[in-house]
Amino acid sequence: MQMTYRPAAATRSPLALAVALSLGLGACKGKEDTGDGGGDGAVLPGGGEAGDGAEVCAGTPPVIEEFRCEASGLRDDETGAPTPTLTLWALTSDADQDLSAYTVNIYFDEEVDGVVSEADPVFSPVFGTLSNSTCTTGEAQLGAILLIKGGNPKLNTEYEFGVTVEDAGNVVSAMSVLPCITPLPDGSPGDGEGI
């Protein structure tokens, strides 16, 4: 499993790192491939056929089945300083099985109202690869470890976090939203009372 982190713009101090676990690797099912390249292959999850030169499964958005967050201790930031972390987990499924590569987009705001704006994200998207094979990854536990340095977002404060997941076919899920309390300075769970 290979994961790639692309750093945030210079004005963005919080960092996000990727963690992922592929939970379901389902082979493309359908008729047997004759190997003649004439389109007599397996039916792919996106509706195409294997063997016709277009090994593409796409078009169906991922679905975030479960979304949770947890204080996850300390981790060194880019300067080596121990920094409190918050880990977001998104159990994600995709009917067309193209979660082989993914992007997790992370948003948050202070108003707990079930809606999080996608404007001006603080955290950069998290990119990852679960498989080099197409049409085989239909479910995965995707995670992002957020370094919470205390500016924005603040430590020990309740926010509403929202995530979307984009699959290898560049199709984006609906946003999943969850109230979550950022950790204390020692990385332990907060109570939302600030510091």
XYZ file of N, CA and C in Angstrom:
585
model
N 0.850 -1.158 0.000
C 0.000 0.000 0.000
C 0.901 1.228 0.000
N 0.664 2.140 -0.925
C 1.475 3.341 -1.030
C 0.576 4.541 -0.810
N 1.003 5.469 0.032
C 0.234 6.662 0.293
C 1.103 7.873 0.036
N 0.506 8.901 -0.490
C 1.239 10.103 -0.824
C 0.612 11.280 -0.110
N 1.430 12.106 0.488
C 0.954 13.342 1.105
C 1.471 14.502 0.284
N 0.576 15.364 -0.118
C 0.991 16.569 -0.819
C 0.845 17.726 0.150
N 1.931 18.467 0.436
C 1.897 19.485 1.478
C 0.936 20.623 1.158
N 0.455 21.238 2.225
C -0.446 22.374 2.093
C 0.324 23.579 1.592
N -0.419 24.580 1.160
C 0.209 25.832 0.739
C 0.957 26.421 1.925
N 1.915 27.289 1.651
C 2.788 27.831 2.697
C 2.022 28.527 3.809
N 0.844 29.052 3.532
C 0.081 29.764 4.557
C -0.708 28.816 5.444
N -0.732 27.545 5.132
C -1.492 26.582 5.914
C -0.541 25.810 6.812
N -0.688 25.969 8.146
C 0.229 25.279 9.037
C -0.200 23.863 9.397
N -1.507 23.564 9.564
C -1.854 22.203 9.945
C -1.533 21.211 8.829
N -1.092 20.033 9.224
C -0.753 18.990 8.268
C -1.704 17.825 8.421
N -1.873 17.087 7.352
C -2.665 15.868 7.384
C -1.855 14.764 6.729
N -1.843 13.601 7.348
C -1.142 12.447 6.818
C -2.159 11.361 6.529
N -1.883 10.519 5.557
C -2.828 9.479 5.157
C -2.550 8.164 5.853
N -3.618 7.488 6.217
C -3.547 6.102 6.637
C -4.734 5.409 5.985
N -4.549 4.199 5.539
C -5.645 3.491 4.876
C -5.482 2.002 5.035
N -6.614 1.339 5.001
C -6.638 -0.104 5.062
C -7.681 -0.577 4.066
N -7.258 -1.368 3.111
C -8.187 -1.910 2.138
C -8.906 -3.074 2.792
N -10.220 -2.975 2.897
C -10.993 -3.999 3.589
C -11.551 -5.045 2.648
N -11.870 -4.660 1.442
C -12.484 -5.601 0.525
C -11.857 -5.509 -0.839
N -11.240 -6.554 -1.274
C -10.709 -6.594 -2.628
C -11.539 -7.613 -3.386
N -12.455 -7.114 -4.204
C -13.307 -8.013 -4.959
C -12.886 -8.039 -6.410
N -12.707 -9.207 -6.946
C -12.348 -9.307 -8.362
C -13.554 -8.946 -9.203
N -13.299 -8.439 -10.392
C -14.370 -8.142 -11.330
C -15.041 -9.446 -11.702
N -16.363 -9.457 -11.650
C -17.084 -10.689 -11.912
C -17.854 -10.575 -13.209
N -18.014 -11.677 -13.867
C -18.765 -11.695 -15.110
C -18.326 -12.870 -15.944
N -18.477 -12.750 -17.256
C -18.085 -13.871 -18.106
C -16.574 -13.977 -18.227
N -16.107 -15.114 -18.580
C -14.670 -15.394 -18.659
C -14.041 -14.676 -19.845
N -12.840 -14.138 -19.645
C -12.110 -13.437 -20.696
C -11.469 -14.454 -21.626
N -11.725 -14.321 -22.922
C -11.146 -15.245 -23.893
C -9.753 -14.841 -24.297
N -9.333 -13.593 -23.967
C -7.983 -13.140 -24.250
C -7.764 -12.686 -25.680
N -8.813 -12.624 -26.500
C -8.622 -12.206 -27.884
C -8.750 -10.709 -28.079
N -9.031 -9.984 -26.975
C -9.148 -8.521 -27.072
C -10.401 -8.079 -27.790
N -11.313 -8.974 -28.023
C -12.512 -8.634 -28.787
C -13.701 -8.271 -27.948
N -13.506 -7.969 -26.693
C -14.630 -7.542 -25.870
C -15.403 -8.696 -25.281
N -14.827 -9.880 -25.228
C -15.522 -11.021 -24.648
C -15.084 -11.271 -23.212
N -14.676 -10.213 -22.505
C -14.128 -10.379 -21.171
C -15.162 -10.229 -20.090
N -14.669 -10.141 -18.874
C -15.518 -9.982 -17.705
C -16.223 -8.642 -17.746
N -17.443 -8.620 -17.225
C -18.165 -7.361 -17.112
C -17.600 -6.617 -15.912
N -17.151 -5.384 -16.132
C -16.544 -4.593 -15.070
C -17.615 -3.905 -14.247
N -17.295 -3.532 -13.008
C -18.274 -2.881 -12.152
C -18.873 -1.607 -12.739
N -18.138 -0.907 -13.578
C -18.659 0.319 -14.184
C -19.498 0.066 -15.419
N -19.661 -1.184 -15.817
C -20.509 -1.505 -16.939
C -19.762 -1.849 -18.206
N -18.445 -1.616 -18.275
C -17.670 -1.961 -19.461
C -17.317 -3.432 -19.447
N -16.489 -3.856 -20.414
C -16.047 -5.243 -20.489
C -14.538 -5.315 -20.486
N -14.007 -6.268 -19.743
C -12.570 -6.516 -19.792
C -12.229 -7.084 -21.161
N -11.052 -6.782 -21.636
C -10.625 -7.316 -22.919
C -10.957 -6.428 -24.093
N -11.684 -5.342 -23.875
C -12.009 -4.456 -24.991
C -11.079 -3.249 -25.036
N -9.975 -3.311 -24.250
C -8.995 -2.230 -24.250
C -9.359 -1.081 -23.329
N -10.494 -1.157 -22.689
C -10.925 -0.070 -21.807
C -11.224 -0.632 -20.435
N -10.185 -0.954 -19.688
C -10.340 -1.522 -18.360
C -10.712 -0.407 -17.384
N -11.940 0.081 -17.494
C -12.366 1.222 -16.707
C -13.599 0.852 -15.893
N -13.543 1.153 -14.626
C -14.721 1.037 -13.782
C -14.880 2.405 -13.132
N -15.899 3.105 -13.472
C -16.052 4.473 -12.978
C -17.496 4.904 -13.113
N -17.776 6.044 -12.519
C -19.093 6.641 -12.676
C -19.954 6.606 -11.435
N -19.642 5.726 -10.484
C -20.430 5.636 -9.258
C -19.670 6.311 -8.123
N -20.308 7.231 -7.404
C -19.578 7.900 -6.323
C -19.357 6.966 -5.137
N -18.246 7.153 -4.430
C -18.050 6.412 -3.182
C -19.117 6.813 -2.163
N -19.330 5.954 -1.185
C -20.277 6.224 -0.107
C -19.529 6.086 1.215
N -19.575 7.112 2.042
C -18.959 7.042 3.371
C -19.978 6.376 4.293
N -19.701 5.128 4.636
C -20.628 4.326 5.436
C -20.571 4.692 6.913
N -19.373 5.035 7.380
C -19.176 5.380 8.789
C -18.061 6.406 8.870
N -18.249 7.404 9.732
C -17.264 8.470 9.902
C -17.063 8.664 11.393
N -15.806 8.655 11.834
C -15.530 8.865 13.260
C -14.210 9.607 13.423
N -14.011 10.152 14.608
C -12.766 10.855 14.908
C -12.292 10.441 16.290
N -10.979 10.593 16.509
C -10.425 10.251 17.813
C -9.118 10.995 18.039
N -8.919 11.430 19.284
C -7.615 11.976 19.656
C -6.623 10.839 19.549
N -5.461 11.108 18.946
C -4.552 10.000 18.654
C -3.118 10.272 19.104
N -2.992 10.949 20.252
C -1.675 11.127 20.845
C -0.840 12.191 20.171
N 0.476 12.078 20.366
C 1.424 13.054 19.814
C 2.168 12.445 18.632
N 2.519 13.301 17.685
C 3.335 12.916 16.530
C 4.224 14.111 16.219
N 5.451 13.853 15.823
C 6.357 14.953 15.491
C 5.898 15.674 14.237
N 5.910 17.008 14.290
C 5.599 17.795 13.094
C 6.841 17.899 12.216
N 6.793 18.736 11.192
C 7.899 18.840 10.235
C 9.182 19.364 10.863
N 9.095 20.013 12.039
C 10.290 20.515 12.720
C 10.793 19.547 13.789
N 10.049 18.453 14.001
C 10.421 17.490 15.028
C 9.764 17.736 16.371
N 8.888 18.742 16.459
C 8.214 19.054 17.726
C 7.012 18.133 17.922
N 6.879 17.517 19.115
C 5.700 16.681 19.383
C 4.425 17.522 19.290
N 3.462 17.042 18.512
C 2.247 17.810 18.215
C 1.023 16.929 18.429
N -0.024 17.454 19.093
C -1.259 16.675 19.271
C -1.877 16.325 17.917
N -2.495 15.144 17.846
C -3.115 14.708 16.599
C -4.568 14.317 16.803
N -5.317 14.470 15.756
C -6.706 14.030 15.673
C -6.784 13.165 14.422
N -7.299 11.954 14.561
C -7.423 11.070 13.402
C -8.880 10.961 12.995
N -9.137 11.191 11.709
C -10.464 11.029 11.127
C -10.470 9.716 10.356
N -11.507 8.896 10.553
C -11.655 7.621 9.857
C -12.942 7.636 9.047
N -12.861 7.201 7.798
C -14.040 7.113 6.940
C -14.096 5.721 6.323
N -14.998 4.877 6.828
C -15.236 3.579 6.210
C -16.013 3.854 4.927
N -15.400 3.540 3.800
C -15.922 3.950 2.499
C -16.124 2.750 1.593
N -17.259 2.733 0.891
C -17.512 1.694 -0.104
C -17.712 2.353 -1.458
N -17.523 1.571 -2.512
C -17.710 2.087 -3.868
C -18.185 0.940 -4.751
N -19.407 1.051 -5.262
C -20.027 -0.032 -6.031
C -19.236 -0.390 -7.278
N -18.560 0.586 -7.891
C -17.805 0.264 -9.098
C -16.344 -0.112 -8.796
N -16.023 -0.254 -7.526
C -14.760 -0.819 -7.050
C -13.513 -0.070 -7.530
N -13.603 1.262 -7.645
C -12.407 2.007 -8.072
C -11.842 2.888 -6.963
N -11.783 2.305 -5.755
C -11.107 2.978 -4.642
C -9.614 2.641 -4.630
N -9.098 2.130 -5.731
C -7.679 1.776 -5.802
C -6.796 2.990 -5.538
N -7.246 4.157 -5.960
C -6.601 5.433 -5.617
C -7.704 6.339 -5.080
N -7.348 7.177 -4.122
C -8.377 7.999 -3.492
C -7.804 9.343 -3.057
N -8.712 10.273 -2.814
C -8.391 11.561 -2.209
C -9.406 11.801 -1.102
N -8.931 12.136 0.098
C -9.810 12.516 1.203
C -9.696 14.031 1.363
N -10.823 14.726 1.236
C -10.884 16.175 1.424
C -11.445 16.449 2.810
N -10.821 17.365 3.545
C -11.149 17.605 4.954
C -11.552 19.062 5.149
N -12.677 19.252 5.814
C -13.195 20.601 6.086
C -13.649 20.643 7.547
N -13.733 21.837 8.108
C -14.291 21.969 9.456
C -14.779 23.396 9.653
N -15.694 23.554 10.618
C -16.103 24.888 11.043
C -16.552 24.821 12.495
N -16.750 25.989 13.104
C -17.067 26.058 14.531
C -18.542 25.872 14.832
N -19.407 26.033 13.842
C -20.840 25.926 14.081
C -21.289 24.482 13.881
N -21.811 23.866 14.953
C -22.278 22.491 14.893
C -23.748 22.518 14.475
N -23.959 22.404 13.154
C -25.316 22.503 12.614
C -25.599 21.481 11.512
N -24.695 20.516 11.334
C -24.893 19.487 10.325
C -24.414 19.865 8.935
N -23.858 21.078 8.793
C -23.381 21.554 7.494
C -21.972 22.120 7.673
N -21.059 21.725 6.782
C -19.697 22.253 6.812
C -19.385 22.802 5.425
N -18.894 24.030 5.382
C -18.564 24.674 4.111
C -17.283 24.069 3.522
N -17.258 23.965 2.192
C -16.064 23.494 1.495
C -15.164 24.657 1.079
N -15.559 25.876 1.395
C -14.759 27.053 1.036
C -13.557 27.171 1.968
N -12.425 27.572 1.428
C -11.207 27.857 2.196
C -10.787 26.735 3.141
N -10.521 25.542 2.627
C -10.081 24.464 3.523
C -8.716 24.768 4.135
N -8.548 24.400 5.396
C -7.289 24.597 6.108
C -6.339 23.434 5.836
N -6.879 22.224 5.768
C -6.071 21.032 5.543
C -6.019 20.706 4.061
N -4.834 20.346 3.592
C -4.687 19.917 2.206
C -5.340 18.553 2.021
N -5.778 18.240 0.805
C -6.315 16.899 0.553
C -5.260 15.828 0.823
N -5.705 14.664 1.211
C -4.836 13.519 1.464
C -5.022 12.540 0.313
N -3.926 12.158 -0.339
C -3.953 11.263 -1.496
C -3.377 9.914 -1.101
N -3.914 8.846 -1.657
C -3.373 7.524 -1.383
C -3.676 6.539 -2.485
N -2.931 5.444 -2.485
C -3.129 4.350 -3.434
C -3.241 3.060 -2.642
N -4.302 2.311 -2.879
C -4.506 1.043 -2.193
C -4.125 -0.152 -3.050
N -4.190 0.007 -4.362
C -3.922 -1.112 -5.247
C -3.475 -0.596 -6.605
N -2.612 -1.353 -7.268
C -2.230 -1.021 -8.635
C -3.165 -1.663 -9.647
N -4.094 -2.480 -9.170
C -5.068 -3.128 -10.044
C -6.339 -2.291 -10.108
N -6.924 -2.206 -11.290
C -8.175 -1.470 -11.427
C -9.354 -2.378 -11.103
N -10.437 -1.766 -10.689
C -11.728 -2.462 -10.497
C -11.689 -3.559 -9.448
N -10.858 -3.418 -8.426
C -10.744 -4.483 -7.425
C -10.917 -4.005 -5.991
N -11.073 -2.714 -5.768
C -11.146 -2.208 -4.399
C -12.491 -1.548 -4.175
N -13.382 -2.285 -3.529
C -14.743 -1.800 -3.325
C -15.016 -1.269 -1.939
N -14.091 -1.474 -0.991
C -14.305 -0.991 0.369
C -12.959 -0.754 1.036
N -12.861 0.326 1.798
C -11.612 0.628 2.489
C -11.886 1.509 3.699
N -11.056 1.357 4.708
C -11.067 2.250 5.870
C -10.011 3.312 5.595
N -10.444 4.518 5.289
C -9.531 5.602 4.947
C -9.385 6.525 6.145
N -8.175 6.983 6.396
C -7.954 7.838 7.539
C -7.026 8.983 7.230
N -7.154 10.020 8.019
C -6.259 11.168 7.918
C -5.859 11.567 9.328
N -4.553 11.648 9.575
C -4.036 12.088 10.862
C -3.768 13.585 10.751
N -4.491 14.369 11.526
C -4.362 15.827 11.484
C -3.466 16.299 12.622
N -2.446 17.084 12.304
C -1.613 17.697 13.327
C -2.314 18.968 13.789
N -2.677 19.018 15.061
C -3.421 20.154 15.615
C -2.454 20.995 16.423
N -1.982 22.080 15.818
C -0.962 22.915 16.455
C -1.548 23.972 17.377
N -2.841 24.219 17.275
C -3.476 25.124 18.212
C -3.999 26.425 17.643
N -3.590 26.842 16.471
C -4.083 28.102 15.914
C -5.466 27.949 15.318
N -5.545 27.260 14.202
C -6.808 27.010 13.522
C -6.724 25.615 12.918
N -7.324 24.621 13.527
C -8.245 24.669 14.654
C -7.520 24.764 15.997
N -8.261 25.252 16.999
C -7.724 25.377 18.353
C -7.746 24.024 19.045
N -6.922 23.897 20.065
C -6.905 22.683 20.878
C -8.118 22.651 21.809
N -8.546 21.428 22.158
C -9.632 21.193 23.113
C -10.873 22.027 22.801
N -11.273 22.015 21.549
C -12.420 22.803 21.096
C -13.302 21.929 20.216
N -14.620 22.072 20.370
C -15.536 21.306 19.518
C -15.715 22.003 18.176
N -15.546 21.235 17.125
C -15.775 21.685 15.750
C -16.662 20.662 15.079
N -17.163 21.033 13.930
C -17.848 20.066 13.083
C -16.932 19.797 11.892
N -16.517 18.551 11.729
C -15.644 18.156 10.627
C -16.484 17.527 9.529
N -16.083 17.769 8.292
C -16.716 17.150 7.138
C -15.655 16.567 6.236
N -15.926 15.396 5.667
C -15.002 14.795 4.710
C -15.760 14.351 3.465
N -15.062 14.405 2.346
C -15.527 13.773 1.119
C -14.406 12.870 0.634
N -14.771 11.837 -0.107
C -13.799 10.907 -0.680
C -13.981 10.907 -2.190
N -12.875 11.075 -2.894
C -12.873 11.019 -4.359
C -12.164 9.739 -4.780
N -12.773 8.998 -5.701
C -12.188 7.723 -6.120
C -11.264 7.892 -7.320
N -10.726 6.783 -7.815
C -9.775 6.824 -8.924
C -10.388 7.382 -10.201
N -11.710 7.311 -10.323
C -12.402 7.852 -11.492
C -12.770 9.316 -11.340
N -12.256 9.969 -10.281
C -12.513 11.387 -10.000
C -13.975 11.686 -9.694
N -14.669 10.703 -9.114
C -16.051 10.895 -8.687
C -16.026 11.091 -7.170
N -16.730 12.126 -6.683
C -16.666 12.519 -5.275
C -17.923 12.083 -4.531
N -17.732 11.595 -3.315
C -18.847 11.202 -2.450
C -19.595 12.421 -1.938
N -20.762 12.167 -1.367
C -21.438 13.190 -0.581
C -20.611 13.425 0.679
N -20.712 14.628 1.248
C -19.957 14.929 2.463
C -20.585 14.231 3.668
N -19.726 13.681 4.514
C -20.143 13.144 5.794
C -19.673 14.125 6.861
N -20.553 14.436 7.824
C -20.292 15.486 8.815
C -20.404 14.900 10.222
N -19.489 15.356 11.108
C -19.449 14.825 12.468
C -18.901 15.877 13.427
N -19.583 16.128 14.578
C -18.975 16.975 15.604
C -17.820 16.226 16.246
N -16.738 16.932 16.518
C -15.548 16.298 17.073
C -14.779 17.315 17.904
N -14.212 16.862 19.015
C -13.432 17.730 19.896
C -11.945 17.504 19.623
N -11.232 18.573 19.380
C -9.791 18.472 19.148
C -9.095 18.074 20.460
N -7.892 17.499 20.361
C -7.222 16.982 21.555
C -6.647 18.069 22.461
N -6.255 17.639 23.661
C -5.518 18.479 24.605
C -4.063 18.589 24.142
N -3.280 19.524 24.705
C -1.880 19.672 24.286
C -1.037 18.408 24.414
N -1.416 17.478 25.310
C -0.653 16.236 25.456
C -1.133 15.137 24.501
N -2.106 15.471 23.613
C -2.615 14.516 22.637
C -3.757 13.661 23.129
N -4.145 13.811 24.400
C -5.245 13.033 24.949
C -6.587 13.674 24.553
N -7.707 12.916 24.697
C -9.018 13.457 24.324
C -9.375 14.697 25.124
N -9.954 15.669 24.437
C -10.376 16.905 25.096
C -11.818 16.833 25.543
N -12.244 17.863 26.286
C -13.626 17.958 26.743
C -14.373 19.107 26.063
N -13.687 19.831 25.180
C -14.319 20.922 24.463
C -14.338 22.246 25.193
N -13.692 22.304 26.350
C -13.718 23.521 27.171
C -12.604 24.503 26.836
N -11.772 24.215 25.837
C -10.675 25.097 25.489
C -9.485 24.896 26.432
N -8.412 25.656 26.164
C -7.249 25.558 27.053
C -6.869 26.936 27.565
